[in-house]
């Protein structure tokens, strides 16, 4: 656990929080049924859901892709280090929980720039005795700081899985590709890139409506084609693992997505639409529901 995290002044953290503006990490928290968000975040999530009533499937299947990818990397590829940038708020099935359940010695560094996430970092920093887990308070746009701070926990002489899951669509092209190249250039051969990204290739009308709700709130929100998503891998010479860059629900499905416990009908009837999302089963997703590409690649 890092001294930097422990030394954070709660009052200073509170001053950094602007609860009047939505933040991607907290909007994501709304869709995952979390409690660590503000009315502005809930309003943004509700607007996105109104624009695309099945849009919660993108969020939930994106999260389940991360579970499957980490499971495969640890169990099949022998990866023991993960750098998860844009991690968001703690939720079920965090990267360190998945990795250390299979290989207790795994090391995970989480990175986010939201002070609310930092305030909850203690919940993330709960490693088993054999592994290590840490948190870096930094922006994706500052890869130098991320790498410097992550080196306190990680051995950059050994392969690292760089996780950029549902974060790059918040970064414009002129920044996004150079940032990913800089991060990957610092990682040794055998490292991996785990990536998911929103696209308008699949169901353009729905996702463009969602895009409008975000851009109206001041977010950069870039929808990229499959070729543009693949470029994050190919620009750095990575080989893309099977089945390639595909819709998230089609990336090595294993049928193990958790089914939420279902409350009674009377309870559900008292909830608004955004509150009902946490109880929905995602197994009924079709190609007409998903707007997220996912994949991972290996550095030679």
PDB file of C-alpha atoms in Angstrom:
ATOM      1  CA  UNK A   1       0.000   0.000   0.000  1.00  0.00           C
ATOM      2  CA  UNK A   2       1.523   3.293  -1.037  1.00  0.00           C
ATOM      3  CA  UNK A   3       2.431   6.099   1.302  1.00  0.00           C
ATOM      4  CA  UNK A   4       1.031   8.589  -1.204  1.00  0.00           C
ATOM      5  CA  UNK A   5      -2.439   7.088  -0.893  1.00  0.00           C
ATOM      6  CA  UNK A   6      -2.290   6.889   2.875  1.00  0.00           C
ATOM      7  CA  UNK A   7      -1.155  10.498   3.217  1.00  0.00           C
ATOM      8  CA  UNK A   8      -4.053  11.968   1.289  1.00  0.00           C
ATOM      9  CA  UNK A   9      -5.842  14.602   3.356  1.00  0.00           C
ATOM     10  CA  UNK A  10      -9.607  13.892   3.362  1.00  0.00           C
ATOM     11  CA  UNK A  11     -10.352  17.632   3.350  1.00  0.00           C
ATOM     12  CA  UNK A  12      -8.093  18.126   0.322  1.00  0.00           C
ATOM     13  CA  UNK A  13      -9.837  15.277  -1.444  1.00  0.00           C
ATOM     14  CA  UNK A  14     -13.231  16.809  -0.782  1.00  0.00           C
ATOM     15  CA  UNK A  15     -12.065  20.110  -2.265  1.00  0.00           C
ATOM     16  CA  UNK A  16     -11.104  18.297  -5.481  1.00  0.00           C
ATOM     17  CA  UNK A  17     -14.557  16.748  -5.920  1.00  0.00           C
ATOM     18  CA  UNK A  18     -16.908  18.682  -8.196  1.00  0.00           C
ATOM     19  CA  UNK A  19     -20.231  17.007  -7.525  1.00  0.00           C
ATOM     20  CA  UNK A  20     -22.009  19.359  -9.947  1.00  0.00           C
ATOM     21  CA  UNK A  21     -20.416  17.665 -12.980  1.00  0.00           C
ATOM     22  CA  UNK A  22     -20.713  14.038 -14.002  1.00  0.00           C
ATOM     23  CA  UNK A  23     -17.545  11.933 -14.103  1.00  0.00           C
ATOM     24  CA  UNK A  24     -17.172   8.770 -16.235  1.00  0.00           C
ATOM     25  CA  UNK A  25     -16.093   6.609 -13.290  1.00  0.00           C
ATOM     26  CA  UNK A  26     -19.140   7.621 -11.271  1.00  0.00           C
ATOM     27  CA  UNK A  27     -21.568   7.260 -14.207  1.00  0.00           C
ATOM     28  CA  UNK A  28     -20.197   3.745 -14.669  1.00  0.00           C
ATOM     29  CA  UNK A  29     -20.796   3.166 -10.958  1.00  0.00           C
ATOM     30  CA  UNK A  30     -24.475   4.060 -11.439  1.00  0.00           C
ATOM     31  CA  UNK A  31     -24.900   1.402 -14.133  1.00  0.00           C
ATOM     32  CA  UNK A  32     -23.150  -1.220 -12.005  1.00  0.00           C
ATOM     33  CA  UNK A  33     -25.512  -0.587  -9.107  1.00  0.00           C
ATOM     34  CA  UNK A  34     -22.979   1.223  -6.931  1.00  0.00           C
ATOM     35  CA  UNK A  35     -23.630   3.914  -4.353  1.00  0.00           C
ATOM     36  CA  UNK A  36     -20.606   6.187  -4.760  1.00  0.00           C
ATOM     37  CA  UNK A  37     -21.928   8.846  -7.112  1.00  0.00           C
ATOM     38  CA  UNK A  38     -23.786  12.167  -7.148  1.00  0.00           C
ATOM     39  CA  UNK A  39     -27.047  13.431  -8.666  1.00  0.00           C
ATOM     40  CA  UNK A  40     -25.182  14.759 -11.726  1.00  0.00           C
ATOM     41  CA  UNK A  41     -23.759  11.288 -12.377  1.00  0.00           C
ATOM     42  CA  UNK A  42     -27.148   9.677 -11.934  1.00  0.00           C
ATOM     43  CA  UNK A  43     -28.706  12.251 -14.258  1.00  0.00           C
ATOM     44  CA  UNK A  44     -26.100  11.474 -16.933  1.00  0.00           C
ATOM     45  CA  UNK A  45     -26.693   7.736 -16.581  1.00  0.00           C
ATOM     46  CA  UNK A  46     -30.462   8.182 -16.727  1.00  0.00           C
ATOM     47  CA  UNK A  47     -30.166  10.315 -19.866  1.00  0.00           C
ATOM     48  CA  UNK A  48     -27.990   7.670 -21.517  1.00  0.00           C
ATOM     49  CA  UNK A  49     -30.461   4.959 -20.536  1.00  0.00           C
ATOM     50  CA  UNK A  50     -33.364   6.971 -21.929  1.00  0.00           C
ATOM     51  CA  UNK A  51     -31.453   7.349 -25.210  1.00  0.00           C
ATOM     52  CA  UNK A  52     -30.708   3.614 -25.323  1.00  0.00           C
ATOM     53  CA  UNK A  53     -32.883   1.572 -22.898  1.00  0.00           C
ATOM     54  CA  UNK A  54     -30.724  -1.531 -23.403  1.00  0.00           C
ATOM     55  CA  UNK A  55     -27.505   0.433 -22.972  1.00  0.00           C
ATOM     56  CA  UNK A  56     -26.823  -1.093 -19.571  1.00  0.00           C
ATOM     57  CA  UNK A  57     -25.850  -4.237 -21.504  1.00  0.00           C
ATOM     58  CA  UNK A  58     -22.801  -2.416 -22.897  1.00  0.00           C
ATOM     59  CA  UNK A  59     -21.638  -1.594 -19.376  1.00  0.00           C
ATOM     60  CA  UNK A  60     -22.321  -5.007 -17.889  1.00  0.00           C
ATOM     61  CA  UNK A  61     -20.861  -6.974 -20.818  1.00  0.00           C
ATOM     62  CA  UNK A  62     -17.825  -4.712 -20.835  1.00  0.00           C
ATOM     63  CA  UNK A  63     -17.277  -5.576 -17.187  1.00  0.00           C
ATOM     64  CA  UNK A  64     -17.742  -9.268 -17.867  1.00  0.00           C
ATOM     65  CA  UNK A  65     -15.217  -9.100 -20.714  1.00  0.00           C
ATOM     66  CA  UNK A  66     -12.675  -7.826 -18.181  1.00  0.00           C
ATOM     67  CA  UNK A  67     -13.413 -10.817 -15.939  1.00  0.00           C
ATOM     68  CA  UNK A  68     -12.887 -13.280 -18.795  1.00  0.00           C
ATOM     69  CA  UNK A  69      -9.755 -11.535 -20.079  1.00  0.00           C
ATOM     70  CA  UNK A  70      -8.032 -11.433 -16.681  1.00  0.00           C
ATOM     71  CA  UNK A  71      -9.006 -15.058 -16.048  1.00  0.00           C
ATOM     72  CA  UNK A  72      -7.477 -16.106 -19.364  1.00  0.00           C
ATOM     73  CA  UNK A  73      -4.316 -14.054 -18.907  1.00  0.00           C
ATOM     74  CA  UNK A  74      -3.613 -15.431 -15.444  1.00  0.00           C
ATOM     75  CA  UNK A  75      -4.808 -18.995 -15.937  1.00  0.00           C
ATOM     76  CA  UNK A  76      -3.625 -19.643 -19.505  1.00  0.00           C
ATOM     77  CA  UNK A  77      -0.926 -17.067 -20.314  1.00  0.00           C
ATOM     78  CA  UNK A  78       0.827 -16.903 -16.944  1.00  0.00           C
ATOM     79  CA  UNK A  79       0.535 -13.118 -16.548  1.00  0.00           C
ATOM     80  CA  UNK A  80       1.068 -12.000 -12.952  1.00  0.00           C
ATOM     81  CA  UNK A  81       1.070  -8.182 -13.243  1.00  0.00           C
ATOM     82  CA  UNK A  82      -1.777  -5.866 -14.246  1.00  0.00           C
ATOM     83  CA  UNK A  83      -1.779  -2.102 -14.801  1.00  0.00           C
ATOM     84  CA  UNK A  84      -5.460  -1.113 -14.856  1.00  0.00           C
ATOM     85  CA  UNK A  85      -5.909   2.511 -16.010  1.00  0.00           C
ATOM     86  CA  UNK A  86      -9.317   4.145 -15.612  1.00  0.00           C
ATOM     87  CA  UNK A  87     -10.278   1.507 -13.101  1.00  0.00           C
ATOM     88  CA  UNK A  88     -13.289   3.346 -11.671  1.00  0.00           C
ATOM     89  CA  UNK A  89     -14.886   2.736  -8.301  1.00  0.00           C
ATOM     90  CA  UNK A  90     -14.529  -0.560  -6.440  1.00  0.00           C
ATOM     91  CA  UNK A  91     -17.153  -3.113  -7.416  1.00  0.00           C
ATOM     92  CA  UNK A  92     -17.522  -6.881  -7.515  1.00  0.00           C
ATOM     93  CA  UNK A  93     -14.885  -8.814  -9.473  1.00  0.00           C
ATOM     94  CA  UNK A  94     -12.080  -6.245  -9.377  1.00  0.00           C
ATOM     95  CA  UNK A  95      -8.922  -7.197 -11.278  1.00  0.00           C
ATOM     96  CA  UNK A  96      -6.905  -8.068  -8.171  1.00  0.00           C
ATOM     97  CA  UNK A  97      -9.679 -10.297  -6.846  1.00  0.00           C
ATOM     98  CA  UNK A  98      -9.892 -12.238 -10.114  1.00  0.00           C
ATOM     99  CA  UNK A  99      -6.124 -12.511 -10.577  1.00  0.00           C
ATOM    100  CA  UNK A 100      -5.214 -13.345  -6.983  1.00  0.00           C
ATOM    101  CA  UNK A 101      -7.942 -15.954  -6.736  1.00  0.00           C
ATOM    102  CA  UNK A 102      -6.070 -17.890  -9.450  1.00  0.00           C
ATOM    103  CA  UNK A 103      -2.496 -16.796  -8.655  1.00  0.00           C
ATOM    104  CA  UNK A 104      -2.207 -15.249  -5.165  1.00  0.00           C
ATOM    105  CA  UNK A 105       1.185 -13.722  -5.984  1.00  0.00           C
ATOM    106  CA  UNK A 106      -0.305 -11.438  -8.673  1.00  0.00           C
ATOM    107  CA  UNK A 107       0.447  -7.706  -8.536  1.00  0.00           C
ATOM    108  CA  UNK A 108      -2.129  -5.109  -9.590  1.00  0.00           C
ATOM    109  CA  UNK A 109      -1.819  -1.337  -9.868  1.00  0.00           C
ATOM    110  CA  UNK A 110      -5.019   0.662 -10.343  1.00  0.00           C
ATOM    111  CA  UNK A 111      -4.970   4.146 -11.869  1.00  0.00           C
ATOM    112  CA  UNK A 112      -7.718   6.767 -11.899  1.00  0.00           C
ATOM    113  CA  UNK A 113      -7.983  10.551 -11.656  1.00  0.00           C
ATOM    114  CA  UNK A 114     -11.313  10.870  -9.826  1.00  0.00           C
ATOM    115  CA  UNK A 115     -10.884  11.948  -6.185  1.00  0.00           C
ATOM    116  CA  UNK A 116     -13.980   9.913  -5.274  1.00  0.00           C
ATOM    117  CA  UNK A 117     -12.162   6.817  -6.517  1.00  0.00           C
ATOM    118  CA  UNK A 118      -9.102   7.852  -4.514  1.00  0.00           C
ATOM    119  CA  UNK A 119     -11.253   8.275  -1.420  1.00  0.00           C
ATOM    120  CA  UNK A 120     -12.318   4.643  -1.815  1.00  0.00           C
ATOM    121  CA  UNK A 121      -8.812   3.399  -2.632  1.00  0.00           C
ATOM    122  CA  UNK A 122      -8.552   1.548   0.673  1.00  0.00           C
ATOM    123  CA  UNK A 123     -11.295  -0.764  -0.561  1.00  0.00           C
ATOM    124  CA  UNK A 124      -9.188  -1.543  -3.632  1.00  0.00           C
ATOM    125  CA  UNK A 125      -5.940  -1.917  -1.722  1.00  0.00           C
ATOM    126  CA  UNK A 126      -6.768  -5.238  -0.117  1.00  0.00           C
ATOM    127  CA  UNK A 127      -4.285  -7.767  -1.417  1.00  0.00           C
ATOM    128  CA  UNK A 128      -3.712 -11.248  -0.157  1.00  0.00           C
ATOM    129  CA  UNK A 129      -0.430 -11.787   1.723  1.00  0.00           C
ATOM    130  CA  UNK A 130       1.379 -13.217  -1.314  1.00  0.00           C
ATOM    131  CA  UNK A 131       0.474 -10.495  -3.835  1.00  0.00           C
ATOM    132  CA  UNK A 132       0.502  -6.705  -3.981  1.00  0.00           C
ATOM    133  CA  UNK A 133      -2.146  -4.151  -4.887  1.00  0.00           C
ATOM    134  CA  UNK A 134      -1.665  -0.400  -5.178  1.00  0.00           C
ATOM    135  CA  UNK A 135      -3.413   2.712  -6.455  1.00  0.00           C
ATOM    136  CA  UNK A 136      -2.006   5.633  -8.473  1.00  0.00           C
ATOM    137  CA  UNK A 137      -3.817   8.962  -8.532  1.00  0.00           C
ATOM    138  CA  UNK A 138      -3.109  10.034 -12.115  1.00  0.00           C
ATOM    139  CA  UNK A 139      -4.665  10.828 -15.472  1.00  0.00           C
ATOM    140  CA  UNK A 140      -4.269   8.590 -18.531  1.00  0.00           C
ATOM    141  CA  UNK A 141      -2.891  11.678 -20.276  1.00  0.00           C
ATOM    142  CA  UNK A 142       0.181  11.562 -18.010  1.00  0.00           C
ATOM    143  CA  UNK A 143       1.762   8.192 -18.866  1.00  0.00           C
ATOM    144  CA  UNK A 144       5.139   9.211 -17.478  1.00  0.00           C
ATOM    145  CA  UNK A 145       3.708   9.696 -13.997  1.00  0.00           C
ATOM    146  CA  UNK A 146       1.713   6.465 -14.245  1.00  0.00           C
ATOM    147  CA  UNK A 147       4.762   4.422 -15.172  1.00  0.00           C
ATOM    148  CA  UNK A 148       6.962   6.069 -12.542  1.00  0.00           C
ATOM    149  CA  UNK A 149       4.450   5.453  -9.762  1.00  0.00           C
ATOM    150  CA  UNK A 150       3.536   1.923 -10.929  1.00  0.00           C
ATOM    151  CA  UNK A 151       7.223   0.946 -10.796  1.00  0.00           C
ATOM    152  CA  UNK A 152       7.014   1.053  -6.994  1.00  0.00           C
ATOM    153  CA  UNK A 153       4.849  -2.062  -7.122  1.00  0.00           C
ATOM    154  CA  UNK A 154       5.583  -3.675 -10.493  1.00  0.00           C
ATOM    155  CA  UNK A 155       8.660  -5.280 -11.972  1.00  0.00           C
ATOM    156  CA  UNK A 156       8.901  -3.851 -15.490  1.00  0.00           C
ATOM    157  CA  UNK A 157      11.410  -6.549 -16.347  1.00  0.00           C
ATOM    158  CA  UNK A 158       8.532  -9.036 -16.371  1.00  0.00           C
ATOM    159  CA  UNK A 159       5.378  -9.044 -18.559  1.00  0.00           C
ATOM    160  CA  UNK A 160       2.548  -6.684 -17.616  1.00  0.00           C
ATOM    161  CA  UNK A 161      -1.069  -6.671 -18.805  1.00  0.00           C
ATOM    162  CA  UNK A 162      -2.076  -3.087 -19.576  1.00  0.00           C
ATOM    163  CA  UNK A 163      -5.854  -2.795 -19.105  1.00  0.00           C
ATOM    164  CA  UNK A 164      -7.566   0.079 -20.936  1.00  0.00           C
ATOM    165  CA  UNK A 165     -11.167  -0.979 -20.532  1.00  0.00           C
ATOM    166  CA  UNK A 166     -13.868   1.475 -21.641  1.00  0.00           C
ATOM    167  CA  UNK A 167     -11.595   4.492 -21.167  1.00  0.00           C
ATOM    168  CA  UNK A 168     -10.115   5.454 -24.549  1.00  0.00           C
ATOM    169  CA  UNK A 169     -13.406   6.720 -25.986  1.00  0.00           C
ATOM    170  CA  UNK A 170     -12.984   9.636 -23.571  1.00  0.00           C
ATOM    171  CA  UNK A 171      -9.707  10.640 -25.300  1.00  0.00           C
ATOM    172  CA  UNK A 172      -9.405  12.361 -28.689  1.00  0.00           C
ATOM    173  CA  UNK A 173      -7.410  10.749 -31.524  1.00  0.00           C
ATOM    174  CA  UNK A 174      -4.464  13.150 -31.384  1.00  0.00           C
ATOM    175  CA  UNK A 175      -3.828  12.096 -27.777  1.00  0.00           C
ATOM    176  CA  UNK A 176      -5.159   8.541 -27.600  1.00  0.00           C
ATOM    177  CA  UNK A 177      -2.833   6.709 -29.987  1.00  0.00           C
ATOM    178  CA  UNK A 178       0.424   8.324 -28.760  1.00  0.00           C
ATOM    179  CA  UNK A 179      -0.562   7.676 -25.121  1.00  0.00           C
ATOM    180  CA  UNK A 180      -1.119   3.977 -25.721  1.00  0.00           C
ATOM    181  CA  UNK A 181       2.139   3.681 -27.678  1.00  0.00           C
ATOM    182  CA  UNK A 182       4.093   5.373 -24.878  1.00  0.00           C
ATOM    183  CA  UNK A 183       2.647   3.040 -22.265  1.00  0.00           C
ATOM    184  CA  UNK A 184       3.255  -0.084 -24.347  1.00  0.00           C
ATOM    185  CA  UNK A 185       6.780   0.995 -25.297  1.00  0.00           C
ATOM    186  CA  UNK A 186       7.673   0.927 -21.593  1.00  0.00           C
ATOM    187  CA  UNK A 187       6.489  -2.669 -21.143  1.00  0.00           C
ATOM    188  CA  UNK A 188       8.698  -5.705 -21.838  1.00  0.00           C
ATOM    189  CA  UNK A 189       8.123  -8.412 -24.456  1.00  0.00           C
ATOM    190  CA  UNK A 190       5.376 -10.822 -23.449  1.00  0.00           C
ATOM    191  CA  UNK A 191       3.205  -8.000 -22.115  1.00  0.00           C
ATOM    192  CA  UNK A 192      -0.443  -7.738 -23.093  1.00  0.00           C
ATOM    193  CA  UNK A 193      -2.957  -5.023 -23.948  1.00  0.00           C
ATOM    194  CA  UNK A 194      -6.534  -5.614 -22.751  1.00  0.00           C
ATOM    195  CA  UNK A 195      -8.835  -3.119 -24.429  1.00  0.00           C
ATOM    196  CA  UNK A 196     -12.514  -2.357 -24.914  1.00  0.00           C
ATOM    197  CA  UNK A 197     -14.006   0.600 -26.734  1.00  0.00           C
ATOM    198  CA  UNK A 198     -17.384   1.981 -27.764  1.00  0.00           C
ATOM    199  CA  UNK A 199     -18.200   1.993 -31.475  1.00  0.00           C
ATOM    200  CA  UNK A 200     -20.911   3.090 -33.870  1.00  0.00           C
ATOM    201  CA  UNK A 201     -20.200   0.178 -36.243  1.00  0.00           C
ATOM    202  CA  UNK A 202     -22.767  -2.098 -34.671  1.00  0.00           C
ATOM    203  CA  UNK A 203     -25.888  -0.106 -33.744  1.00  0.00           C
ATOM    204  CA  UNK A 204     -25.184   3.495 -34.763  1.00  0.00           C
ATOM    205  CA  UNK A 205     -28.551   5.063 -33.988  1.00  0.00           C
ATOM    206  CA  UNK A 206     -28.579   3.916 -30.357  1.00  0.00           C
ATOM    207  CA  UNK A 207     -24.995   4.774 -29.524  1.00  0.00           C
ATOM    208  CA  UNK A 208     -25.065   8.163 -31.263  1.00  0.00           C
ATOM    209  CA  UNK A 209     -28.018   9.100 -29.070  1.00  0.00           C
ATOM    210  CA  UNK A 210     -25.961   8.126 -26.017  1.00  0.00           C
ATOM    211  CA  UNK A 211     -22.989  10.068 -27.379  1.00  0.00           C
ATOM    212  CA  UNK A 212     -25.103  13.227 -27.514  1.00  0.00           C
ATOM    213  CA  UNK A 213     -26.055  12.892 -23.850  1.00  0.00           C
ATOM    214  CA  UNK A 214     -22.367  12.774 -22.885  1.00  0.00           C
ATOM    215  CA  UNK A 215     -21.077  15.523 -25.174  1.00  0.00           C
ATOM    216  CA  UNK A 216     -23.845  17.818 -23.930  1.00  0.00           C
ATOM    217  CA  UNK A 217     -22.278  17.394 -20.482  1.00  0.00           C
ATOM    218  CA  UNK A 218     -18.828  18.343 -21.692  1.00  0.00           C
ATOM    219  CA  UNK A 219     -17.278  14.892 -22.163  1.00  0.00           C
ATOM    220  CA  UNK A 220     -14.945  14.015 -24.998  1.00  0.00           C
ATOM    221  CA  UNK A 221     -16.695  10.958 -26.438  1.00  0.00           C
ATOM    222  CA  UNK A 222     -15.131   9.325 -29.504  1.00  0.00           C
ATOM    223  CA  UNK A 223     -16.781   6.361 -31.220  1.00  0.00           C
ATOM    224  CA  UNK A 224     -14.180   4.373 -33.177  1.00  0.00           C
ATOM    225  CA  UNK A 225     -14.499   1.784 -35.918  1.00  0.00           C
ATOM    226  CA  UNK A 226     -13.115  -1.733 -35.634  1.00  0.00           C
ATOM    227  CA  UNK A 227     -10.098  -0.711 -37.727  1.00  0.00           C
ATOM    228  CA  UNK A 228      -9.485   2.291 -35.467  1.00  0.00           C
ATOM    229  CA  UNK A 229      -9.693   0.085 -32.358  1.00  0.00           C
ATOM    230  CA  UNK A 230      -7.355  -2.482 -33.919  1.00  0.00           C
ATOM    231  CA  UNK A 231      -4.887   0.329 -34.538  1.00  0.00           C
ATOM    232  CA  UNK A 232      -4.246   0.593 -30.774  1.00  0.00           C
ATOM    233  CA  UNK A 233      -2.714  -2.882 -31.071  1.00  0.00           C
ATOM    234  CA  UNK A 234      -1.063  -2.693 -34.473  1.00  0.00           C
ATOM    235  CA  UNK A 235       0.592   0.703 -33.953  1.00  0.00           C
ATOM    236  CA  UNK A 236       2.757  -0.958 -31.303  1.00  0.00           C
ATOM    237  CA  UNK A 237       3.295  -4.191 -33.223  1.00  0.00           C
ATOM    238  CA  UNK A 238       1.078  -6.326 -31.013  1.00  0.00           C
ATOM    239  CA  UNK A 239      -0.464  -9.527 -32.325  1.00  0.00           C
ATOM    240  CA  UNK A 240      -4.204  -9.668 -31.597  1.00  0.00           C
ATOM    241  CA  UNK A 241      -5.308 -12.868 -29.874  1.00  0.00           C
ATOM    242  CA  UNK A 242      -8.233 -14.948 -31.069  1.00  0.00           C
ATOM    243  CA  UNK A 243     -11.071 -14.231 -31.695  1.00  0.00           C
ATOM    244  CA  UNK A 244      -9.757 -10.761 -32.590  1.00  0.00           C
ATOM    245  CA  UNK A 245     -11.448  -7.434 -31.894  1.00  0.00           C
ATOM    246  CA  UNK A 246     -15.104  -8.424 -31.636  1.00  0.00           C
ATOM    247  CA  UNK A 247     -18.314  -7.281 -29.890  1.00  0.00           C
ATOM    248  CA  UNK A 248     -17.757  -7.712 -26.160  1.00  0.00           C
ATOM    249  CA  UNK A 249     -20.383 -10.434 -25.648  1.00  0.00           C
ATOM    250  CA  UNK A 250     -18.693 -12.521 -28.379  1.00  0.00           C
ATOM    251  CA  UNK A 251     -15.193 -12.415 -26.892  1.00  0.00           C
ATOM    252  CA  UNK A 252     -14.622 -15.947 -25.543  1.00  0.00           C
ATOM    253  CA  UNK A 253     -18.033 -16.249 -23.843  1.00  0.00           C
ATOM    254  CA  UNK A 254     -18.027 -18.756 -20.994  1.00  0.00           C
ATOM    255  CA  UNK A 255     -21.596 -18.524 -19.710  1.00  0.00           C
ATOM    256  CA  UNK A 256     -20.380 -17.531 -16.257  1.00  0.00           C
ATOM    257  CA  UNK A 257     -21.726 -13.980 -16.098  1.00  0.00           C
ATOM    258  CA  UNK A 258     -23.323 -13.566 -12.679  1.00  0.00           C
ATOM    259  CA  UNK A 259     -27.119 -13.461 -12.540  1.00  0.00           C
ATOM    260  CA  UNK A 260     -28.232 -10.929  -9.915  1.00  0.00           C
ATOM    261  CA  UNK A 261     -30.482 -12.151  -7.144  1.00  0.00           C
ATOM    262  CA  UNK A 262     -34.023 -11.171  -8.073  1.00  0.00           C
ATOM    263  CA  UNK A 263     -36.121  -9.241  -5.536  1.00  0.00           C
ATOM    264  CA  UNK A 264     -39.908  -9.465  -5.422  1.00  0.00           C
ATOM    265  CA  UNK A 265     -42.098  -7.813  -8.038  1.00  0.00           C
ATOM    266  CA  UNK A 266     -43.485  -5.337  -5.511  1.00  0.00           C
ATOM    267  CA  UNK A 267     -39.963  -4.167  -4.686  1.00  0.00           C
ATOM    268  CA  UNK A 268     -39.028  -3.770  -8.353  1.00  0.00           C
ATOM    269  CA  UNK A 269     -42.222  -1.843  -9.037  1.00  0.00           C
ATOM    270  CA  UNK A 270     -41.055   0.852  -6.618  1.00  0.00           C
ATOM    271  CA  UNK A 271     -37.749   1.446  -8.429  1.00  0.00           C
ATOM    272  CA  UNK A 272     -37.029   3.804 -11.301  1.00  0.00           C
ATOM    273  CA  UNK A 273     -35.472   2.476 -14.499  1.00  0.00           C
ATOM    274  CA  UNK A 274     -31.884   3.252 -13.552  1.00  0.00           C
ATOM    275  CA  UNK A 275     -32.298   1.414 -10.217  1.00  0.00           C
ATOM    276  CA  UNK A 276     -33.692  -1.667 -11.971  1.00  0.00           C
ATOM    277  CA  UNK A 277     -30.549  -2.056 -14.069  1.00  0.00           C
ATOM    278  CA  UNK A 278     -28.582  -3.776 -11.303  1.00  0.00           C
ATOM    279  CA  UNK A 279     -31.119  -6.624 -11.205  1.00  0.00           C
ATOM    280  CA  UNK A 280     -31.232  -7.358 -14.920  1.00  0.00           C
ATOM    281  CA  UNK A 281     -29.806 -10.559 -16.345  1.00  0.00           C
ATOM    282  CA  UNK A 282     -27.424  -9.877 -19.238  1.00  0.00           C
ATOM    283  CA  UNK A 283     -27.645 -13.318 -20.826  1.00  0.00           C
ATOM    284  CA  UNK A 284     -30.355 -12.147 -23.243  1.00  0.00           C
ATOM    285  CA  UNK A 285     -28.037  -9.685 -25.031  1.00  0.00           C
ATOM    286  CA  UNK A 286     -28.111  -9.844 -28.822  1.00  0.00           C
ATOM    287  CA  UNK A 287     -25.972  -8.235 -31.520  1.00  0.00           C
ATOM    288  CA  UNK A 288     -28.571  -5.454 -31.649  1.00  0.00           C
ATOM    289  CA  UNK A 289     -27.768  -4.493 -28.049  1.00  0.00           C
ATOM    290  CA  UNK A 290     -23.984  -4.244 -27.935  1.00  0.00           C
ATOM    291  CA  UNK A 291     -21.841  -1.265 -28.990  1.00  0.00           C
ATOM    292  CA  UNK A 292     -18.511  -2.302 -27.459  1.00  0.00           C
ATOM    293  CA  UNK A 293     -15.534  -3.887 -29.192  1.00  0.00           C
ATOM    294  CA  UNK A 294     -13.161  -5.933 -27.039  1.00  0.00           C
ATOM    295  CA  UNK A 295      -9.928  -7.831 -27.454  1.00  0.00           C
ATOM    296  CA  UNK A 296      -6.409  -8.356 -26.232  1.00  0.00           C
ATOM    297  CA  UNK A 297      -3.032  -8.566 -27.876  1.00  0.00           C
ATOM    298  CA  UNK A 298       0.501  -9.665 -27.082  1.00  0.00           C
ATOM    299  CA  UNK A 299       3.759  -7.775 -27.401  1.00  0.00           C
ATOM    300  CA  UNK A 300       6.443  -9.828 -29.156  1.00  0.00           C
TER     301      UNK A 300
END
